[in-house]
Every structure is written in structure tokens, then in C-alpha cells.
mmCIF file of C-alpha atoms and ligand atoms in Angstrom:
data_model
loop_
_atom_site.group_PDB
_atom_site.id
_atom_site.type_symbol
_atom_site.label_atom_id
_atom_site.label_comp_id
_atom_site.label_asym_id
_atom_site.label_seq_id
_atom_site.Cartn_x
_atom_site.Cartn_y
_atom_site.Cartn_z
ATOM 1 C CA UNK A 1 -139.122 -34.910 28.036
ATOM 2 C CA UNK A 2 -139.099 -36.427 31.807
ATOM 3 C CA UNK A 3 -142.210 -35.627 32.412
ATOM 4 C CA UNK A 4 -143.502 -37.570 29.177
ATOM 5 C CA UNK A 5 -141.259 -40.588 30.741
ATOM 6 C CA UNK A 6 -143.562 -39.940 33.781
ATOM 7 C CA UNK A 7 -146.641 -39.900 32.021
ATOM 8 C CA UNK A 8 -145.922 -43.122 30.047
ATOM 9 C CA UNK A 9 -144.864 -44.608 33.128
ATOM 10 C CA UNK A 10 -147.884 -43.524 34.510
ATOM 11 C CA UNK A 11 -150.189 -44.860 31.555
ATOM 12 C CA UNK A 12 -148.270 -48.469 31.640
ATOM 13 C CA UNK A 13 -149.250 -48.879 35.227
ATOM 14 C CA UNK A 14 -152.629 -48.268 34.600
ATOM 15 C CA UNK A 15 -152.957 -50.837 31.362
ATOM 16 C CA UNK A 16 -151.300 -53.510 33.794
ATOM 17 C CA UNK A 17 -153.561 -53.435 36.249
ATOM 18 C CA UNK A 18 -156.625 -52.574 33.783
ATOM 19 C CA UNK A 19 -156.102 -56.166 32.422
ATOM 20 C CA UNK A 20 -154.733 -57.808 35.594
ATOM 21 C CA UNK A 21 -155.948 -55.896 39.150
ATOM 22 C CA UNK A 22 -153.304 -57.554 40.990
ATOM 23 C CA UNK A 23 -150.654 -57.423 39.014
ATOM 24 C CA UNK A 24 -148.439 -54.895 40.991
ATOM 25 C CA UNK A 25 -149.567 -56.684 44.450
ATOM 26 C CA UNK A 26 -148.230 -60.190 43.404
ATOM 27 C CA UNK A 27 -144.971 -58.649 42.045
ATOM 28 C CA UNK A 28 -144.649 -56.918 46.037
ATOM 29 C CA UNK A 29 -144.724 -60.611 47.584
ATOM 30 C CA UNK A 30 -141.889 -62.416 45.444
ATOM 31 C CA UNK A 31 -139.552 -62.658 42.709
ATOM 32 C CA UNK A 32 -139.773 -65.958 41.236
ATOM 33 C CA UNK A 33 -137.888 -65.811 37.240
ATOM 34 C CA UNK A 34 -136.710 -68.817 35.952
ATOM 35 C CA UNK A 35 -134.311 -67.120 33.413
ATOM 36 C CA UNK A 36 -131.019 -64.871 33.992
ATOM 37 C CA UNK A 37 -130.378 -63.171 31.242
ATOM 38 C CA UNK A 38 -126.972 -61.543 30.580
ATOM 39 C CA UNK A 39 -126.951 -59.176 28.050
ATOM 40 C CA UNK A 40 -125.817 -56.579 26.222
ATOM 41 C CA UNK A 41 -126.093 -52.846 27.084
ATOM 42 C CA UNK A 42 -127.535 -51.365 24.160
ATOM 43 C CA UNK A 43 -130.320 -49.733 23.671
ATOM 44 C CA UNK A 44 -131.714 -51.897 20.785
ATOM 45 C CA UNK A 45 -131.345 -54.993 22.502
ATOM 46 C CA UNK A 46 -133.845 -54.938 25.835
ATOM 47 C CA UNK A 47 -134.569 -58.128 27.551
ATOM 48 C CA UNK A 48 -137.842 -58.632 28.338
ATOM 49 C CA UNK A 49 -139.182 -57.325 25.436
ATOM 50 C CA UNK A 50 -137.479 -59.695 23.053
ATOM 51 C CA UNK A 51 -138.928 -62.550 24.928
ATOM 52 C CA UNK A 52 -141.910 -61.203 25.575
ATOM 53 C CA UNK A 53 -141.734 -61.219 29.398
ATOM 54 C CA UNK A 54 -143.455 -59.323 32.299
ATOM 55 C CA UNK A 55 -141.632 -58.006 35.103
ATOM 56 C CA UNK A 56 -140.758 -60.545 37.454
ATOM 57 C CA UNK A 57 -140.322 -63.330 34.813
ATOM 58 C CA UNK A 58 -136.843 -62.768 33.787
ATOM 59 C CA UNK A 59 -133.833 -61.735 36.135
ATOM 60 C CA UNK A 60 -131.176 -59.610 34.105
ATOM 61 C CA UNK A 61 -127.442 -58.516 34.293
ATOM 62 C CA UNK A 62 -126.456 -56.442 31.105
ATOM 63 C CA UNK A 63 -123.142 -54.829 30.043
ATOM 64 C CA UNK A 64 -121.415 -53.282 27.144
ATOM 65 C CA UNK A 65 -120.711 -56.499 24.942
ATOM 66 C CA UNK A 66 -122.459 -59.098 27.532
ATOM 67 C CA UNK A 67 -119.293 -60.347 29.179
ATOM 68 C CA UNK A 68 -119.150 -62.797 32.126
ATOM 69 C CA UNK A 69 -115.931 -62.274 33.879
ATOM 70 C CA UNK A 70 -115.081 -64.532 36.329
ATOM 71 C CA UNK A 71 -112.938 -61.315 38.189
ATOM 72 C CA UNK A 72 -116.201 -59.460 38.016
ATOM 73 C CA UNK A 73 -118.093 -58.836 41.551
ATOM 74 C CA UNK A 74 -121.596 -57.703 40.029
ATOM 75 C CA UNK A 75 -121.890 -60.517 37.366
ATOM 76 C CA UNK A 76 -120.348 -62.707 39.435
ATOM 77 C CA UNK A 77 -123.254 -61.272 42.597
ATOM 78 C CA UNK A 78 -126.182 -61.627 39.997
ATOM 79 C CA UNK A 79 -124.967 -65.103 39.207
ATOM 80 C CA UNK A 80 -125.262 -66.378 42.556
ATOM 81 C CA UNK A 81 -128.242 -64.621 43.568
ATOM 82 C CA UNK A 82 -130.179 -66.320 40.466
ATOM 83 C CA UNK A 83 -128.689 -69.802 40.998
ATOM 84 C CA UNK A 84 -128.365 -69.927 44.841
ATOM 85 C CA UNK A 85 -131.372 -68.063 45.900
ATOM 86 C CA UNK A 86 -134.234 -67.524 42.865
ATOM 87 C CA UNK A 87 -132.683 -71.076 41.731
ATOM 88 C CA UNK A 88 -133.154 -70.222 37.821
ATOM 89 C CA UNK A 89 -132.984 -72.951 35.498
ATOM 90 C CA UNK A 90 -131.866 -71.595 32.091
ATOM 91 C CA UNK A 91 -129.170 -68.966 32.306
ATOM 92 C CA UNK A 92 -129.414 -67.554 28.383
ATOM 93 C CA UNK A 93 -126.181 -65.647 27.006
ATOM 94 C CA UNK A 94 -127.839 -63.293 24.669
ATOM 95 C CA UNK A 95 -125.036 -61.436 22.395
ATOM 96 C CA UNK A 96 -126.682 -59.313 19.389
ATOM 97 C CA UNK A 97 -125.031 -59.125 15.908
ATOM 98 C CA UNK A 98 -123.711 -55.336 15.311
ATOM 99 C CA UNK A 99 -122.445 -55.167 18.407
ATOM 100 C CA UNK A 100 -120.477 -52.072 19.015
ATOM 101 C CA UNK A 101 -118.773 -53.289 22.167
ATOM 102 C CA UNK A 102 -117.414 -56.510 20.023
ATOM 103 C CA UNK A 103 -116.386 -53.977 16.974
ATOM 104 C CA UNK A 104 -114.639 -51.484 19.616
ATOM 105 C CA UNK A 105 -112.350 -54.397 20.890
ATOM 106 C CA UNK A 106 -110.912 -55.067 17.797
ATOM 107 C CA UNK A 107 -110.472 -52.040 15.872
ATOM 108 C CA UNK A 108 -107.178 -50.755 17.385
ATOM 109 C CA UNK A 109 -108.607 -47.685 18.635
ATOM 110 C CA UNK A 110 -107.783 -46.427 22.267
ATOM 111 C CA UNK A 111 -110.871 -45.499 24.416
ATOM 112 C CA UNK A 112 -109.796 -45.763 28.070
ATOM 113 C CA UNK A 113 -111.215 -48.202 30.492
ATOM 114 C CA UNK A 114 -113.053 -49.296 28.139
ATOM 115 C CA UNK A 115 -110.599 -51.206 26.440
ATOM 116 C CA UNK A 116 -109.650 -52.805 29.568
ATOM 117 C CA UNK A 117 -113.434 -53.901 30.037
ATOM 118 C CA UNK A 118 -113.274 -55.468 26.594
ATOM 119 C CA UNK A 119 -110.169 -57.534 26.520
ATOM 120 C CA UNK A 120 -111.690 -60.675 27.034
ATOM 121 C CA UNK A 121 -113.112 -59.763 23.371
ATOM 122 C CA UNK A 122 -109.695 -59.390 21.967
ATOM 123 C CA UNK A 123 -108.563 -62.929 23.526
ATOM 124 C CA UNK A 124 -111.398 -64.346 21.736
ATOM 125 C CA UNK A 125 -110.981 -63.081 18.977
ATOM 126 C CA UNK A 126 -106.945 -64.197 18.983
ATOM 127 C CA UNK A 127 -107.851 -67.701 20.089
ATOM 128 C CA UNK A 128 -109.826 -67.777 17.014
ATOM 129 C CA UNK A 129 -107.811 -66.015 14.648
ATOM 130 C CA UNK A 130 -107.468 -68.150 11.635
ATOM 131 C CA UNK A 131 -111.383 -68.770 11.471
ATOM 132 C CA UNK A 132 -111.911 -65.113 11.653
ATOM 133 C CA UNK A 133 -108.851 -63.703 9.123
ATOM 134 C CA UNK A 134 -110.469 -66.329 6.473
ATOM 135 C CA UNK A 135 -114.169 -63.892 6.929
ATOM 136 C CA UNK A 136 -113.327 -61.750 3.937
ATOM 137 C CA UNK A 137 -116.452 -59.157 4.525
ATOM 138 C CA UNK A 138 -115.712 -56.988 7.709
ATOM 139 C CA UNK A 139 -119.199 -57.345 8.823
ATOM 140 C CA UNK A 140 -119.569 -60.764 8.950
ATOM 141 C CA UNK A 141 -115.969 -61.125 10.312
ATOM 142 C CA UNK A 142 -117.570 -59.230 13.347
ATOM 143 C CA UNK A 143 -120.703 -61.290 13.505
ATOM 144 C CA UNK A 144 -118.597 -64.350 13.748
ATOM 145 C CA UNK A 145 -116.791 -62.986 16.686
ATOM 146 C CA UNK A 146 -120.465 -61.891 18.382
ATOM 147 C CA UNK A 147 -121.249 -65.410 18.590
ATOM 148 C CA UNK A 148 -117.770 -66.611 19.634
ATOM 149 C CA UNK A 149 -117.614 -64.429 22.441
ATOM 150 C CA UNK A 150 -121.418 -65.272 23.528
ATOM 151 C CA UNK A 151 -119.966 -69.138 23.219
ATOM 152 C CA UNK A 152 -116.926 -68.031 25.595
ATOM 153 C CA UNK A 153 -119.073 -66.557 27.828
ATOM 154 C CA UNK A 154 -121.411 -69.392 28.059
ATOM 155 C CA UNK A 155 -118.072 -71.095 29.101
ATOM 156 C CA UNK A 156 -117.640 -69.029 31.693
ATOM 157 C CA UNK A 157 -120.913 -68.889 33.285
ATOM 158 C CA UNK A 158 -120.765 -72.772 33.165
ATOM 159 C CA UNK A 159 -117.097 -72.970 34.620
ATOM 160 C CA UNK A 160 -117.837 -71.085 37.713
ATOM 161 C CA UNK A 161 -118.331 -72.493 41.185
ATOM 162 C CA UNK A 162 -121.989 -71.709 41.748
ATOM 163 C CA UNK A 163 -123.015 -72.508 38.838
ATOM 164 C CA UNK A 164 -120.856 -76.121 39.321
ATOM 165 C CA UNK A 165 -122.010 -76.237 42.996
ATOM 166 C CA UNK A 166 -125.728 -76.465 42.051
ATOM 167 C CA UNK A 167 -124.919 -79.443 39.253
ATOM 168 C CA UNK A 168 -123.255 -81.127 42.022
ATOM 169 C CA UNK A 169 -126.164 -80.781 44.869
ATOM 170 C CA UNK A 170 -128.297 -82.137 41.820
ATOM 171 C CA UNK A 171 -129.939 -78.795 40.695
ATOM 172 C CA UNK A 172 -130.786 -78.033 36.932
ATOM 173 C CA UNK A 173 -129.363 -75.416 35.690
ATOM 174 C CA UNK A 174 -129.315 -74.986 31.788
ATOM 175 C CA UNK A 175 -126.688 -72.415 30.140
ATOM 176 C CA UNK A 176 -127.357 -71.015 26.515
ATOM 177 C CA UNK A 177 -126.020 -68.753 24.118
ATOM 178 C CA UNK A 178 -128.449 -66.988 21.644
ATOM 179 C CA UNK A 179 -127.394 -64.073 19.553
ATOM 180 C CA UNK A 180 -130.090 -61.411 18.359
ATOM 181 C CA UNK A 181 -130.629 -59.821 15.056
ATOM 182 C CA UNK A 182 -131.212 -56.005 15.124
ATOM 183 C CA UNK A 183 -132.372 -55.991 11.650
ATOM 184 C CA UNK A 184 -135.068 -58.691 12.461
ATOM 185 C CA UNK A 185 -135.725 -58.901 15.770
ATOM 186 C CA UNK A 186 -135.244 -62.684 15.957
ATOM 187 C CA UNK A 187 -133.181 -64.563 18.101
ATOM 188 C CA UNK A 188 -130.750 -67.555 17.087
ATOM 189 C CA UNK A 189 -129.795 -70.419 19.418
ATOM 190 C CA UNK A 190 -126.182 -71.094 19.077
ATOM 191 C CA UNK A 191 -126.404 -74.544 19.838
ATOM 192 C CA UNK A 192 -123.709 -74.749 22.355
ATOM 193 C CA UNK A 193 -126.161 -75.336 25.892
ATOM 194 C CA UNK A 194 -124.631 -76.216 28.711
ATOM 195 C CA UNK A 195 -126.362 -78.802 31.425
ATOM 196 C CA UNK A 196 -123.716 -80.478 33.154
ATOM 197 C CA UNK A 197 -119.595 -80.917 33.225
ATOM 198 C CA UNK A 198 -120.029 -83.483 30.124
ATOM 199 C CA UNK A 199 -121.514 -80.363 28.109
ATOM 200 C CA UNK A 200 -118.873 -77.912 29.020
ATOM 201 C CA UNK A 201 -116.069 -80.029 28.170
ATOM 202 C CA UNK A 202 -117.057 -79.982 24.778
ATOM 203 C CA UNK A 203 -116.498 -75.972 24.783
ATOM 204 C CA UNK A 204 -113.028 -77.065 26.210
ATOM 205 C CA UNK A 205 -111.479 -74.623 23.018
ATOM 206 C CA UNK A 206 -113.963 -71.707 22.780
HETATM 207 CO CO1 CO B 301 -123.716 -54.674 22.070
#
């Protein structure tokens, strides 16, 4: 099976620089995305597929259940590096519906460290307990608190220094939370971006 991995890998190359000769060589020069993504571990759910990206057009950080924690060294070194040094201007929070990370943190089951990586989850979902316990249908229950994480962690991404830093030194940084749909491959826009401290404020009880 590796060695078909090998030979696909092999065969993508080639189609890249059948269509573009220089492809690879520009890529060896710079980086230059103007997106961070942070996203979601699973499989389904692959970044620069969904938006139709090349390599070197999007930067990504995924996880199980697309957290930003603010205690958490390698979001919190992707974050900088995108805003400080590639200077990104949309950061896009990209939960998925059927999340199994999202459906893990609530379901009362012990895993392990895992449970400790997804307790953010379960303080969403307290925060916004009445919403949620008035979902009748388990499924949608759990979609609900998809997007109400991805707006939490919108919040977060907005709330920390570097990101804060930049607004101050007068660079534009946009931050977004889309959820994506397994079952259609289409992505929804939340509606909650984030441009500046006037924007965040408004996610003040997310
Ligand atoms: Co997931």
C-alpha cells in the first residue's frame, strides 16, 4: 500500500509541473499564504482541498475538534508565525458538522487525555446549556455545539496578544468561523468575523 502512496505521490508531481514547469521551484523560494486555517483532524475534512488551494496558498494548524487554546504552545507557535511573520490576513476557524471530537466531549464517556484535550468543548457546551437542552434531536443538538465551539474559538484566536498586537500596529487581520458539511461538501460562514476589538466584544458571551 506505501508504495502506491509513492507512486501517486510520484504521479501528482509530475501533473504539477506538466501544467506549470515551475511550480515546485517557486514553492523552494517562499511561503507567502494569506489564510491560516485551523482545523479539524479528521480525515474527511482536509484543508486545501475544500478551498481549492495549492500548496503554499493556505498555512494550516489542525487538531481533534479544531480548538485554539490559549495554554497551547503549537497553536499558539502557528498563530504567531502566520500573523507576525507570513502576516496572513484572514485567519478562518473551520469546525465540520459530525464532529466526533465535539460528540466525544459530551457523551460522558472516559477516554484518557483525550478528555482533558476536549474540555474546552464541555465549557462550551455548559455556557450554553439552555440553548442546547431545548435541541430535542441529538444530532442537531451536536451540530449546534460544532458551531458554538468554532464561535468560541474564533474568540480566542481574536483575544490573543498577537493577534491584538498586529490590530494595534495597524495590520489587517480578519478572523472567521465557517463550519463544513460532510454530507455536502459545502462550507457555511457563521457570521461571527472578527476585524478589530469592536468585533470581538460582540462575542463577549460565546
Ligand atoms: Co472533527
Amino acid at each position: 500500500m506505501l508504495e502506491d502512496l509513492k507512486a501517486n505521490n510520484r504521479a501528482w508531481a509530475a501533473r504539477k509541473t506538466a501544467v506549470d514547469a515551475d511550480f515546485f521551484k517557486r514553492l523552494v523560494g517562499q511561503q507567502a499564504p494569506e489564510y491560516l486555517w485551523i482545523g479539524c483532524s479528521d480525515s474527511r475534512v482536509p484543508a486545501n482541498e475544500i478551498i481549492d488551494l495549492d500548496p503554499g496558498e493556505v498555512f494550516v494548524h489542525r487538531n481533534v475538534a479544531n480548538l485554539a487554546p490559549p495554554q497551547d504552545a503549537n497553536y499558539l507557535s502557528v498563530l504567531q508565525f502566520a500573523i507576525d511573520v507570513l502576516k496572513v490576513k484572514h485567519v478562518l476557524v473551520v469546525g465540520h458538522y459530525g464532529c466526533g471530537g465535539i460528540a466525544a466531549a459530551v457523551d460522558g464517556q472516559r477516554r484518557g487525555l483525550i478528555d482533558h484535550w476536549l474540555h474546552p468543548i464541555r465549557e462550551v457546551s455548559h455556557i450554553h446549556r439552555h440553548e442546547l437542552e431545548a435541541i430535542p434531536e441529538e444530532r442537531a443538538r451536536l451540530d449546534r455545539l460544532c458551531e458554538l465551539n468554532v464561535i468560541r474559538q474564533v474568540r480566542n484566536v481574536a483575544s490573543d496578544v498577537f493577534v491584538q498586537d498586529a490590530w494595534a500596529r495597524g495590520q489587517q487581520v480578519c478572523v472567521h468561523g465557517w463550519v463544513y458539511s460532510l454530507s455536502n461538501g459545502l462550507v457555511t460562514d457563521l457570521n461571527v468575523t472578527v476585524g478589530g476589538l469592536d468585533d470581538l466584544a460582540k462575542l463577549d458571551d460565546c
